[in-house]
Structure formats: structure tokens, C-alpha cells
Short mmCIF file of C-alpha atoms in Angstrom, two decimals:
data_model
loop_
_atom_site.label_atom_id
_atom_site.label_comp_id
_atom_site.label_asym_id
_atom_site.label_seq_id
_atom_site.Cartn_x
_atom_site.Cartn_y
_atom_site.Cartn_z
CA MET A 1 78.66 111.26 112.92
CA LYS A 2 75.26 112.77 111.97
CA SER A 3 75.22 116.45 111.96
CA LYS A 4 72.58 119.25 110.86
CA HIS A 5 74.12 119.36 107.43
CA GLN A 6 74.37 115.85 105.82
CA ASN A 7 76.47 115.79 102.68
CA ASN A 8 76.36 112.85 100.29
CA MET A 9 79.45 111.00 99.96
CA ARG A 10 80.87 108.52 97.56
CA VAL A 11 83.23 105.87 98.39
CA THR A 12 84.85 103.59 95.81
CA ILE A 13 86.29 100.27 96.60
CA GLU A 14 87.98 98.23 93.85
CA ALA A 15 87.68 94.61 94.28
CA PHE A 16 89.32 91.94 92.16
CA ASP A 17 87.09 88.96 92.60
CA LEU A 18 83.50 88.19 93.46
CA HIS A 19 84.30 86.77 96.79
CA GLU A 20 85.71 90.15 98.00
CA VAL A 21 82.70 91.96 96.62
CA GLU A 22 80.38 89.50 98.65
CA LYS A 23 82.48 90.16 101.94
CA ILE A 24 82.31 94.05 101.41
CA LEU A 25 78.53 93.93 100.58
CA ASN A 26 77.93 91.73 103.54
CA LEU A 27 79.90 94.09 105.89
CA LEU A 28 78.09 97.04 104.64
CA LYS A 29 74.59 95.55 105.05
CA SER A 30 75.53 94.66 108.61
CA LEU A 31 76.16 98.22 109.36
CA ASN A 32 72.68 98.95 108.02
CA ILE A 33 74.05 101.05 105.22
CA LYS A 34 71.17 101.20 102.65
CA ASN A 35 72.16 102.91 99.36
CA ILE A 36 74.61 100.49 98.00
CA GLU A 37 75.57 100.40 94.36
CA VAL A 38 77.73 97.93 92.57
CA ILE A 39 79.16 98.97 89.19
CA PRO A 40 81.15 96.35 87.30
CA GLY A 41 84.31 96.88 85.73
CA PRO A 42 84.88 96.89 82.03
CA SER A 43 84.61 93.48 80.51
CA GLY A 44 86.54 93.87 77.40
CA GLN A 45 89.28 91.82 76.24
CA ALA A 46 92.86 92.86 77.54
CA PRO A 47 95.23 94.23 74.87
CA SER A 48 97.18 91.75 72.90
CA ILE A 49 100.84 92.04 73.89
CA THR A 50 103.71 90.41 71.93
CA LYS A 51 107.45 90.35 72.24
CA GLY A 52 109.57 92.10 69.89
CA ASP A 53 111.40 90.50 66.97
CA LYS A 54 114.58 89.13 68.40
CA LYS A 55 115.87 88.37 64.95
CA ILE A 56 116.67 92.16 64.32
CA ASP A 57 120.17 92.94 64.53
CA PRO A 58 120.51 96.00 67.03
CA CYS A 59 123.99 96.70 65.71
CA VAL A 60 122.63 98.12 62.46
CA LEU A 61 121.34 101.18 64.43
CA PHE A 62 124.81 102.01 65.75
CA GLY A 63 125.52 103.41 62.35
CA ILE A 64 123.18 106.66 63.14
CA TRP A 65 126.15 108.34 64.79
CA LYS A 66 129.05 106.92 62.84
CA ASP A 67 130.13 110.42 61.78
CA ALA A 68 129.69 111.70 65.25
CA PRO A 69 130.22 108.91 67.69
CA ARG A 70 128.41 109.54 71.12
CA SER A 71 128.35 107.88 74.34
CA LEU A 72 125.45 107.70 77.01
CA GLU A 73 127.32 110.36 78.91
CA VAL A 74 127.55 112.61 76.13
CA ILE A 75 123.82 112.26 75.28
CA ARG A 76 123.06 112.91 78.86
CA ASP A 77 124.99 115.90 79.23
CA THR A 78 123.87 117.65 75.96
CA ASN A 79 120.19 116.84 76.38
CA TRP A 80 119.49 116.87 80.09
CA LYS A 81 121.06 120.22 80.79
CA ARG A 82 119.40 121.54 83.89
CA ASP A 83 120.11 124.70 85.80
CA TRP A 84 119.99 123.67 89.33
CA ASN A 85 120.85 127.10 90.67
CA ALA A 86 118.07 128.82 88.91
#
């Protein structure tokens, strides 16, 4: 794979645990690859995800269209108009 014009290339491999990284590094070293750089991923806390308040009554929201009741089909027809033949 050697040629007159050598270009630098970068390969990114995402590993999820240290054992995977060790196996990949051992493989690359066995292939006599010299320039290996390991960049650790971000080590911040994961975002806090909480479930919604199940005590809220969703029926209250249905009064939004009390004067002009709509169904899902009507909403789709009026808001998702597409001209497929354009």
C-alpha cells in the first residue's frame, strides 16, 4: 500500500470499555503501527432524565379545540399538505 505520494490518514474507532481499547491497541502494535493516539471521551455526568408528572389530567388539553373539534386525520390533511406531483 506504499506509494510515491503518502497522505496522512486518521481512523476513529469508538470503544466502550477499557478491555476493547487494550485489544485494539495490541492489534495495532502487532501490525507495527507507530503513531497511535488515544483520546478519552468526555467524562461529564450524564443528563438527569426524569419521567413526567402522571398526575396531570390530559383531558383538560382537549378543550383547546372545543369550538372547532378536530381529529388526527383533519390535522394531518390541513398541516401536512404536500404536492406530490410538483
